[in-house]
Amino acid sequence: GAGVSQSPSNKVTEKGKDVELRCDPISGHTALYWYRQSLGQGLEFLIYFQGNSAPDKSGLPSDRFSAERTGGSVSTLTIQRTQQEDSAVYLCASSLGGTGGNEQFFGPGTRLTVL
Amino acid sequence: QQPVQSPQAVILREGEDAVINCSSSKALYSVHWYRQKHGEAPVFLMILLKGGEQKGHEKISASFNEKKQQSSLYLTASQLSYSGTYFCGTAGGTASKLTFGTGTRLQVTL
């Protein structure tokens, strides 16, 4: 069966431009998560969706970052007016139900480079 | 609050054992362990839940001390394929986010 997919796999953009990153979770997974991983660093939580609602968006670094999920499936992470410090790998994960007792399946990530 | 992992890095010869620790300052509902190889996505290893339930791969062994809010991952008879960075993730409740530790880099050599 298909795993979590993300697109694009790589994105190079200029400072100040907006970018959209897409995540397709595993079919039937109600929970979806976005993380950011800078080079050689750990996984930084950004936002968590349960269905289409986001009970926890505490990790979004600034109001330039937003995310939505539609139809309980695909999610889009949007970064407006990108800055060089936004450069990182953005990982999406999905799980059956809530995180506490369910494993997360990660996508391959989108590597974002802001010049 | 980010859980603290120790050691930060370890080098093993093939066949040796290692223990990776994860400690939290908050009460925990569950601890998750993932392994990430260079340039790849993290892969699930195990979940340890409050009350003693565990879900994971048969060859992986771990413990969860709820009172101390600590977990340990036991890697025995290490193989080259065990190399990677190990992350623990902690959850405070059933619907909580996972907060990941800083990672432990493991290298297994011949």
PDB file of C-alpha atoms in Angstrom:
ATOM      1  CA  GLY A   1       0.000   0.000   0.000  1.00  0.00           C
ATOM      2  CA  ALA A   2       1.016   3.599  -0.513  1.00  0.00           C
ATOM      3  CA  GLY A   3       2.838   5.367   2.254  1.00  0.00           C
ATOM      4  CA  VAL A   4       2.897   9.061   3.081  1.00  0.00           C
ATOM      5  CA  SER A   5       3.898  11.111   0.081  1.00  0.00           C
ATOM      6  CA  GLN A   6       5.157  14.682  -0.065  1.00  0.00           C
ATOM      7  CA  SER A   7       5.743  17.096  -2.884  1.00  0.00           C
ATOM      8  CA  PRO A   8       7.868  18.611  -4.091  1.00  0.00           C
ATOM      9  CA  SER A   9      10.857  16.602  -2.896  1.00  0.00           C
ATOM     10  CA  ASN A  10      13.088  19.640  -3.330  1.00  0.00           C
ATOM     11  CA  LYS A  11      12.248  23.312  -3.493  1.00  0.00           C
ATOM     12  CA  VAL A  12      14.652  26.167  -4.057  1.00  0.00           C
ATOM     13  CA  THR A  13      13.194  29.625  -3.699  1.00  0.00           C
ATOM     14  CA  GLU A  14      14.294  33.186  -3.290  1.00  0.00           C
ATOM     15  CA  LYS A  15      13.986  35.084  -0.069  1.00  0.00           C
ATOM     16  CA  GLY A  16      10.612  36.796   0.153  1.00  0.00           C
ATOM     17  CA  LYS A  17       8.727  34.356  -2.067  1.00  0.00           C
ATOM     18  CA  ASP A  18       5.854  32.176  -0.847  1.00  0.00           C
ATOM     19  CA  VAL A  19       6.029  28.375  -0.976  1.00  0.00           C
ATOM     20  CA  GLU A  20       3.488  25.584  -0.632  1.00  0.00           C
ATOM     21  CA  LEU A  21       4.398  22.124   0.536  1.00  0.00           C
ATOM     22  CA  ARG A  22       1.996  19.240   0.115  1.00  0.00           C
ATOM     23  CA  CYS A  23       1.432  16.081   2.123  1.00  0.00           C
ATOM     24  CA  ASP A  24      -0.681  13.068   1.177  1.00  0.00           C
ATOM     25  CA  PRO A  25      -1.200  10.879   4.261  1.00  0.00           C
ATOM     26  CA  ILE A  26      -1.909   7.172   4.329  1.00  0.00           C
ATOM     27  CA  SER A  27      -5.542   6.532   3.454  1.00  0.00           C
ATOM     28  CA  GLY A  28      -7.691   6.281   6.578  1.00  0.00           C
ATOM     29  CA  HIS A  29      -5.229   8.030   8.865  1.00  0.00           C
ATOM     30  CA  THR A  30      -7.097  10.723  10.732  1.00  0.00           C
ATOM     31  CA  ALA A  31      -4.092  12.391  12.326  1.00  0.00           C
ATOM     32  CA  LEU A  32      -1.491  14.344  10.369  1.00  0.00           C
ATOM     33  CA  TYR A  33       1.626  16.129  11.593  1.00  0.00           C
ATOM     34  CA  TRP A  34       4.156  18.564  10.205  1.00  0.00           C
ATOM     35  CA  TYR A  35       7.720  18.720  11.479  1.00  0.00           C
ATOM     36  CA  ARG A  36      10.783  20.708  10.504  1.00  0.00           C
ATOM     37  CA  GLN A  37      14.313  19.317  10.650  1.00  0.00           C
ATOM     38  CA  SER A  38      17.306  21.537  10.179  1.00  0.00           C
ATOM     39  CA  LEU A  39      20.600  20.003   9.114  1.00  0.00           C
ATOM     40  CA  GLY A  40      21.891  17.627  11.765  1.00  0.00           C
ATOM     41  CA  GLN A  41      19.148  18.587  14.186  1.00  0.00           C
ATOM     42  CA  GLY A  42      16.129  16.916  15.719  1.00  0.00           C
ATOM     43  CA  LEU A  43      12.486  16.994  14.725  1.00  0.00           C
ATOM     44  CA  GLU A  44      10.750  20.258  15.509  1.00  0.00           C
ATOM     45  CA  PHE A  45       6.971  19.960  15.817  1.00  0.00           C
ATOM     46  CA  LEU A  46       4.994  22.487  13.796  1.00  0.00           C
ATOM     47  CA  ILE A  47       1.310  21.531  13.746  1.00  0.00           C
ATOM     48  CA  TYR A  48      -1.013  18.582  14.288  1.00  0.00           C
ATOM     49  CA  PHE A  49      -4.339  17.875  12.565  1.00  0.00           C
ATOM     50  CA  GLN A  50      -7.084  15.573  13.726  1.00  0.00           C
ATOM     51  CA  GLY A  51      -9.408  15.345  10.756  1.00  0.00           C
ATOM     52  CA  ASN A  52      -9.584  18.831   9.301  1.00  0.00           C
ATOM     53  CA  SER A  53      -9.085  20.701  12.545  1.00  0.00           C
ATOM     54  CA  ALA A  54      -5.788  21.615  14.163  1.00  0.00           C
ATOM     55  CA  PRO A  55      -5.953  21.075  17.929  1.00  0.00           C
ATOM     56  CA  ASP A  56      -2.304  22.008  18.295  1.00  0.00           C
ATOM     57  CA  LYS A  57      -0.546  24.573  16.159  1.00  0.00           C
ATOM     58  CA  SER A  58       1.781  25.685  18.897  1.00  0.00           C
ATOM     59  CA  GLY A  59       4.906  24.868  16.918  1.00  0.00           C
ATOM     60  CA  LEU A  60       4.343  27.227  13.997  1.00  0.00           C
ATOM     61  CA  PRO A  61       7.340  29.605  14.243  1.00  0.00           C
ATOM     62  CA  SER A  62       5.579  32.753  13.095  1.00  0.00           C
ATOM     63  CA  ASP A  63       2.481  34.054  11.379  1.00  0.00           C
ATOM     64  CA  ARG A  64       4.255  33.509   8.065  1.00  0.00           C
ATOM     65  CA  PHE A  65       3.535  29.818   8.518  1.00  0.00           C
ATOM     66  CA  SER A  66       0.081  28.353   8.009  1.00  0.00           C
ATOM     67  CA  ALA A  67      -1.359  24.951   7.232  1.00  0.00           C
ATOM     68  CA  GLU A  68      -4.648  23.500   6.236  1.00  0.00           C
ATOM     69  CA  ARG A  69      -6.111  20.094   5.699  1.00  0.00           C
ATOM     70  CA  THR A  70      -9.093  19.393   3.515  1.00  0.00           C
ATOM     71  CA  GLY A  71     -11.376  16.385   3.293  1.00  0.00           C
ATOM     72  CA  GLY A  72      -9.523  14.799   6.163  1.00  0.00           C
ATOM     73  CA  SER A  73      -6.767  13.931   3.741  1.00  0.00           C
ATOM     74  CA  VAL A  74      -4.277  16.145   1.916  1.00  0.00           C
ATOM     75  CA  SER A  75      -2.541  18.896   3.844  1.00  0.00           C
ATOM     76  CA  THR A  76      -0.710  21.968   2.633  1.00  0.00           C
ATOM     77  CA  LEU A  77       1.911  23.881   4.598  1.00  0.00           C
ATOM     78  CA  THR A  78       2.363  27.429   3.338  1.00  0.00           C
ATOM     79  CA  ILE A  79       5.294  29.650   4.166  1.00  0.00           C
ATOM     80  CA  GLN A  80       4.882  33.283   3.175  1.00  0.00           C
ATOM     81  CA  ARG A  81       7.732  35.701   2.584  1.00  0.00           C
ATOM     82  CA  THR A  82      10.336  32.987   3.068  1.00  0.00           C
ATOM     83  CA  GLN A  83      13.505  33.749   4.995  1.00  0.00           C
ATOM     84  CA  GLN A  84      16.858  31.983   4.859  1.00  0.00           C
ATOM     85  CA  GLU A  85      16.281  30.537   8.324  1.00  0.00           C
ATOM     86  CA  ASP A  86      13.288  28.663   6.891  1.00  0.00           C
ATOM     87  CA  SER A  87      15.691  26.411   5.001  1.00  0.00           C
ATOM     88  CA  ALA A  88      15.213  22.876   6.323  1.00  0.00           C
ATOM     89  CA  VAL A  89      13.621  19.535   5.537  1.00  0.00           C
ATOM     90  CA  TYR A  90       9.888  19.617   6.178  1.00  0.00           C
ATOM     91  CA  LEU A  91       8.527  16.228   7.181  1.00  0.00           C
ATOM     92  CA  CYS A  92       4.926  15.136   7.256  1.00  0.00           C
ATOM     93  CA  ALA A  93       3.643  12.129   9.187  1.00  0.00           C
ATOM     94  CA  SER A  94       0.278  10.473   9.663  1.00  0.00           C
ATOM     95  CA  SER A  95      -1.188   8.055  12.162  1.00  0.00           C
ATOM     96  CA  LEU A  96      -4.403   6.237  12.972  1.00  0.00           C
ATOM     97  CA  GLY A  97      -6.087   8.372  15.596  1.00  0.00           C
ATOM     98  CA  GLY A  98      -4.267  10.276  18.283  1.00  0.00           C
ATOM     99  CA  THR A  99      -0.545  10.282  18.704  1.00  0.00           C
ATOM    100  CA  GLY A 100      -0.370   8.929  22.217  1.00  0.00           C
ATOM    101  CA  GLY A 101      -0.821   5.299  21.327  1.00  0.00           C
ATOM    102  CA  ASN A 102      -0.262   5.149  17.586  1.00  0.00           C
ATOM    103  CA  GLU A 103       2.896   5.036  15.513  1.00  0.00           C
ATOM    104  CA  GLN A 104       3.566   7.800  13.068  1.00  0.00           C
ATOM    105  CA  PHE A 105       4.443   7.044   9.475  1.00  0.00           C
ATOM    106  CA  PHE A 106       6.721   9.638   7.951  1.00  0.00           C
ATOM    107  CA  GLY A 107       6.899  10.858   4.403  1.00  0.00           C
ATOM    108  CA  PRO A 108      10.216  11.378   2.590  1.00  0.00           C
ATOM    109  CA  GLY A 109      10.193  15.113   3.275  1.00  0.00           C
ATOM    110  CA  THR A 110      10.547  18.286   1.254  1.00  0.00           C
ATOM    111  CA  ARG A 111      13.965  19.899   1.301  1.00  0.00           C
ATOM    112  CA  LEU A 112      13.456  23.658   1.213  1.00  0.00           C
ATOM    113  CA  THR A 113      16.331  25.950   0.358  1.00  0.00           C
ATOM    114  CA  VAL A 114      15.820  29.703   0.595  1.00  0.00           C
ATOM    115  CA  LEU A 115      18.489  31.687  -1.221  1.00  0.00           C
TER     116      LEU A 115
ATOM    117  CA  GLN B   1       9.774  20.655  27.123  1.00  0.00           C
ATOM    118  CA  GLN B   2      12.093  18.583  24.957  1.00  0.00           C
ATOM    119  CA  PRO B   3      13.109  15.187  26.367  1.00  0.00           C
ATOM    120  CA  VAL B   4      16.809  14.702  26.984  1.00  0.00           C
ATOM    121  CA  GLN B   5      18.605  11.803  25.334  1.00  0.00           C
ATOM    122  CA  SER B   6      21.886  10.234  26.334  1.00  0.00           C
ATOM    123  CA  PRO B   7      24.421   9.530  25.115  1.00  0.00           C
ATOM    124  CA  GLN B   8      24.565  12.030  22.267  1.00  0.00           C
ATOM    125  CA  ALA B   9      26.637   9.656  20.205  1.00  0.00           C
ATOM    126  CA  VAL B  10      28.031   6.153  20.467  1.00  0.00           C
ATOM    127  CA  ILE B  11      30.282   3.990  18.327  1.00  0.00           C
ATOM    128  CA  LEU B  12      29.984   0.220  18.544  1.00  0.00           C
ATOM    129  CA  ARG B  13      31.675  -2.703  16.963  1.00  0.00           C
ATOM    130  CA  GLU B  14      29.318  -5.160  15.326  1.00  0.00           C
ATOM    131  CA  GLY B  15      27.929  -7.548  17.925  1.00  0.00           C
ATOM    132  CA  GLU B  16      28.243  -5.142  20.855  1.00  0.00           C
ATOM    133  CA  ASP B  17      25.330  -3.874  22.918  1.00  0.00           C
ATOM    134  CA  ALA B  18      24.156  -0.334  23.594  1.00  0.00           C
ATOM    135  CA  VAL B  19      21.580   1.456  25.705  1.00  0.00           C
ATOM    136  CA  ILE B  20      20.008   4.768  24.729  1.00  0.00           C
ATOM    137  CA  ASN B  21      18.186   6.755  27.372  1.00  0.00           C
ATOM    138  CA  CYS B  22      15.366   9.281  27.183  1.00  0.00           C
ATOM    139  CA  SER B  23      14.289  11.433  30.094  1.00  0.00           C
ATOM    140  CA  SER B  24      11.398  13.863  30.443  1.00  0.00           C
ATOM    141  CA  SER B  25      10.532  16.460  33.046  1.00  0.00           C
ATOM    142  CA  LYS B  26       6.799  15.986  32.450  1.00  0.00           C
ATOM    143  CA  ALA B  27       4.377  13.169  33.224  1.00  0.00           C
ATOM    144  CA  LEU B  28       4.114  10.912  30.214  1.00  0.00           C
ATOM    145  CA  TYR B  29       1.409   8.862  28.561  1.00  0.00           C
ATOM    146  CA  SER B  30       3.740   7.219  26.079  1.00  0.00           C
ATOM    147  CA  VAL B  31       7.266   7.118  24.731  1.00  0.00           C
ATOM    148  CA  HIS B  32       7.982   6.455  21.075  1.00  0.00           C
ATOM    149  CA  TRP B  33      11.288   5.431  19.503  1.00  0.00           C
ATOM    150  CA  TYR B  34      12.298   6.093  15.898  1.00  0.00           C
ATOM    151  CA  ARG B  35      15.466   5.541  13.892  1.00  0.00           C
ATOM    152  CA  GLN B  36      16.546   7.820  11.088  1.00  0.00           C
ATOM    153  CA  LYS B  37      19.241   6.980   8.586  1.00  0.00           C
ATOM    154  CA  HIS B  38      21.075   9.755   6.830  1.00  0.00           C
ATOM    155  CA  GLY B  39      18.921  11.408   4.190  1.00  0.00           C
ATOM    156  CA  GLU B  40      15.896   9.271   5.007  1.00  0.00           C
ATOM    157  CA  ALA B  41      12.689   9.695   6.952  1.00  0.00           C
ATOM    158  CA  PRO B  42      12.409   8.434  10.534  1.00  0.00           C
ATOM    159  CA  VAL B  43      11.168   4.871  10.885  1.00  0.00           C
ATOM    160  CA  PHE B  44       9.061   3.612  13.771  1.00  0.00           C
ATOM    161  CA  LEU B  45      10.664   1.192  16.225  1.00  0.00           C
ATOM    162  CA  MET B  46       8.479   1.020  19.322  1.00  0.00           C
ATOM    163  CA  ILE B  47       5.798   2.631  21.470  1.00  0.00           C
ATOM    164  CA  LEU B  48       5.721   2.156  25.225  1.00  0.00           C
ATOM    165  CA  LEU B  49       2.484   3.149  26.909  1.00  0.00           C
ATOM    166  CA  LYS B  50       1.585   4.043  30.448  1.00  0.00           C
ATOM    167  CA  GLY B  51       0.330   0.883  32.104  1.00  0.00           C
ATOM    168  CA  GLY B  52       2.850  -1.376  30.446  1.00  0.00           C
ATOM    169  CA  GLU B  53       1.557  -1.953  26.917  1.00  0.00           C
ATOM    170  CA  GLN B  54       4.182  -2.016  24.189  1.00  0.00           C
ATOM    171  CA  LYS B  55       3.883  -2.056  20.420  1.00  0.00           C
ATOM    172  CA  GLY B  56       6.802  -2.521  18.129  1.00  0.00           C
ATOM    173  CA  HIS B  57       9.244  -4.706  16.350  1.00  0.00           C
ATOM    174  CA  GLU B  58      10.041  -8.033  17.974  1.00  0.00           C
ATOM    175  CA  LYS B  59      13.784  -7.536  17.789  1.00  0.00           C
ATOM    176  CA  ILE B  60      13.655  -4.218  19.625  1.00  0.00           C
ATOM    177  CA  SER B  61      13.679  -4.076  23.405  1.00  0.00           C
ATOM    178  CA  ALA B  62      12.844  -1.064  25.545  1.00  0.00           C
ATOM    179  CA  SER B  63      11.651  -0.088  28.987  1.00  0.00           C
ATOM    180  CA  PHE B  64       9.488   2.729  30.367  1.00  0.00           C
ATOM    181  CA  ASN B  65       9.696   3.877  33.960  1.00  0.00           C
ATOM    182  CA  GLU B  66       6.509   5.921  34.389  1.00  0.00           C
ATOM    183  CA  LYS B  67       7.421   7.228  37.836  1.00  0.00           C
ATOM    184  CA  LYS B  68      10.780   8.542  36.689  1.00  0.00           C
ATOM    185  CA  GLN B  69       9.485   9.580  33.254  1.00  0.00           C
ATOM    186  CA  GLN B  70      12.350   7.745  31.641  1.00  0.00           C
ATOM    187  CA  SER B  71      12.697   5.231  28.862  1.00  0.00           C
ATOM    188  CA  SER B  72      15.606   3.177  27.625  1.00  0.00           C
ATOM    189  CA  LEU B  73      16.144   1.481  24.281  1.00  0.00           C
ATOM    190  CA  TYR B  74      18.266  -1.652  24.311  1.00  0.00           C
ATOM    191  CA  LEU B  75      20.221  -2.609  21.211  1.00  0.00           C
ATOM    192  CA  THR B  76      21.777  -6.043  21.559  1.00  0.00           C
ATOM    193  CA  ALA B  77      24.173  -7.837  19.252  1.00  0.00           C
ATOM    194  CA  SER B  78      24.313  -4.753  17.074  1.00  0.00           C
ATOM    195  CA  GLN B  79      24.464  -5.027  13.304  1.00  0.00           C
ATOM    196  CA  LEU B  80      25.760  -2.586  10.733  1.00  0.00           C
ATOM    197  CA  SER B  81      22.156  -1.836   9.792  1.00  0.00           C
ATOM    198  CA  TYR B  82      21.531  -0.418  13.279  1.00  0.00           C
ATOM    199  CA  SER B  83      23.561   2.659  12.405  1.00  0.00           C
ATOM    200  CA  GLY B  84      21.587   5.883  12.359  1.00  0.00           C
ATOM    201  CA  THR B  85      20.179   8.516  14.661  1.00  0.00           C
ATOM    202  CA  TYR B  86      17.717   7.372  17.298  1.00  0.00           C
ATOM    203  CA  PHE B  87      15.012   9.718  18.491  1.00  0.00           C
ATOM    204  CA  CYS B  88      12.652   9.318  21.372  1.00  0.00           C
ATOM    205  CA  GLY B  89       9.329  11.134  21.251  1.00  0.00           C
ATOM    206  CA  THR B  90       7.146  11.719  24.272  1.00  0.00           C
ATOM    207  CA  ALA B  91       3.396  12.303  24.524  1.00  0.00           C
ATOM    208  CA  GLY B  92       1.542  13.637  27.541  1.00  0.00           C
ATOM    209  CA  GLY B  93      -1.822  12.173  26.543  1.00  0.00           C
ATOM    210  CA  THR B  94      -3.685  10.137  23.968  1.00  0.00           C
ATOM    211  CA  ALA B  95      -4.274  13.121  21.701  1.00  0.00           C
ATOM    212  CA  SER B  96      -1.073  14.992  22.437  1.00  0.00           C
ATOM    213  CA  LYS B  97       1.615  15.881  19.980  1.00  0.00           C
ATOM    214  CA  LEU B  98       4.938  14.077  20.086  1.00  0.00           C
ATOM    215  CA  THR B  99       7.881  16.060  21.367  1.00  0.00           C
ATOM    216  CA  PHE B 100      11.122  14.597  20.085  1.00  0.00           C
ATOM    217  CA  GLY B 101      14.464  14.505  21.828  1.00  0.00           C
ATOM    218  CA  THR B 102      17.690  15.773  20.297  1.00  0.00           C
ATOM    219  CA  GLY B 103      18.703  12.349  19.080  1.00  0.00           C
ATOM    220  CA  THR B 104      21.474   9.806  19.684  1.00  0.00           C
ATOM    221  CA  ARG B 105      23.807   9.117  16.801  1.00  0.00           C
ATOM    222  CA  LEU B 106      24.792   5.437  16.659  1.00  0.00           C
ATOM    223  CA  GLN B 107      27.531   4.099  14.434  1.00  0.00           C
ATOM    224  CA  VAL B 108      28.216   0.392  14.158  1.00  0.00           C
ATOM    225  CA  THR B 109      31.524  -0.598  12.649  1.00  0.00           C
ATOM    226  CA  LEU B 110      33.118  -3.881  11.615  1.00  0.00           C
TER     227      LEU B 110
END
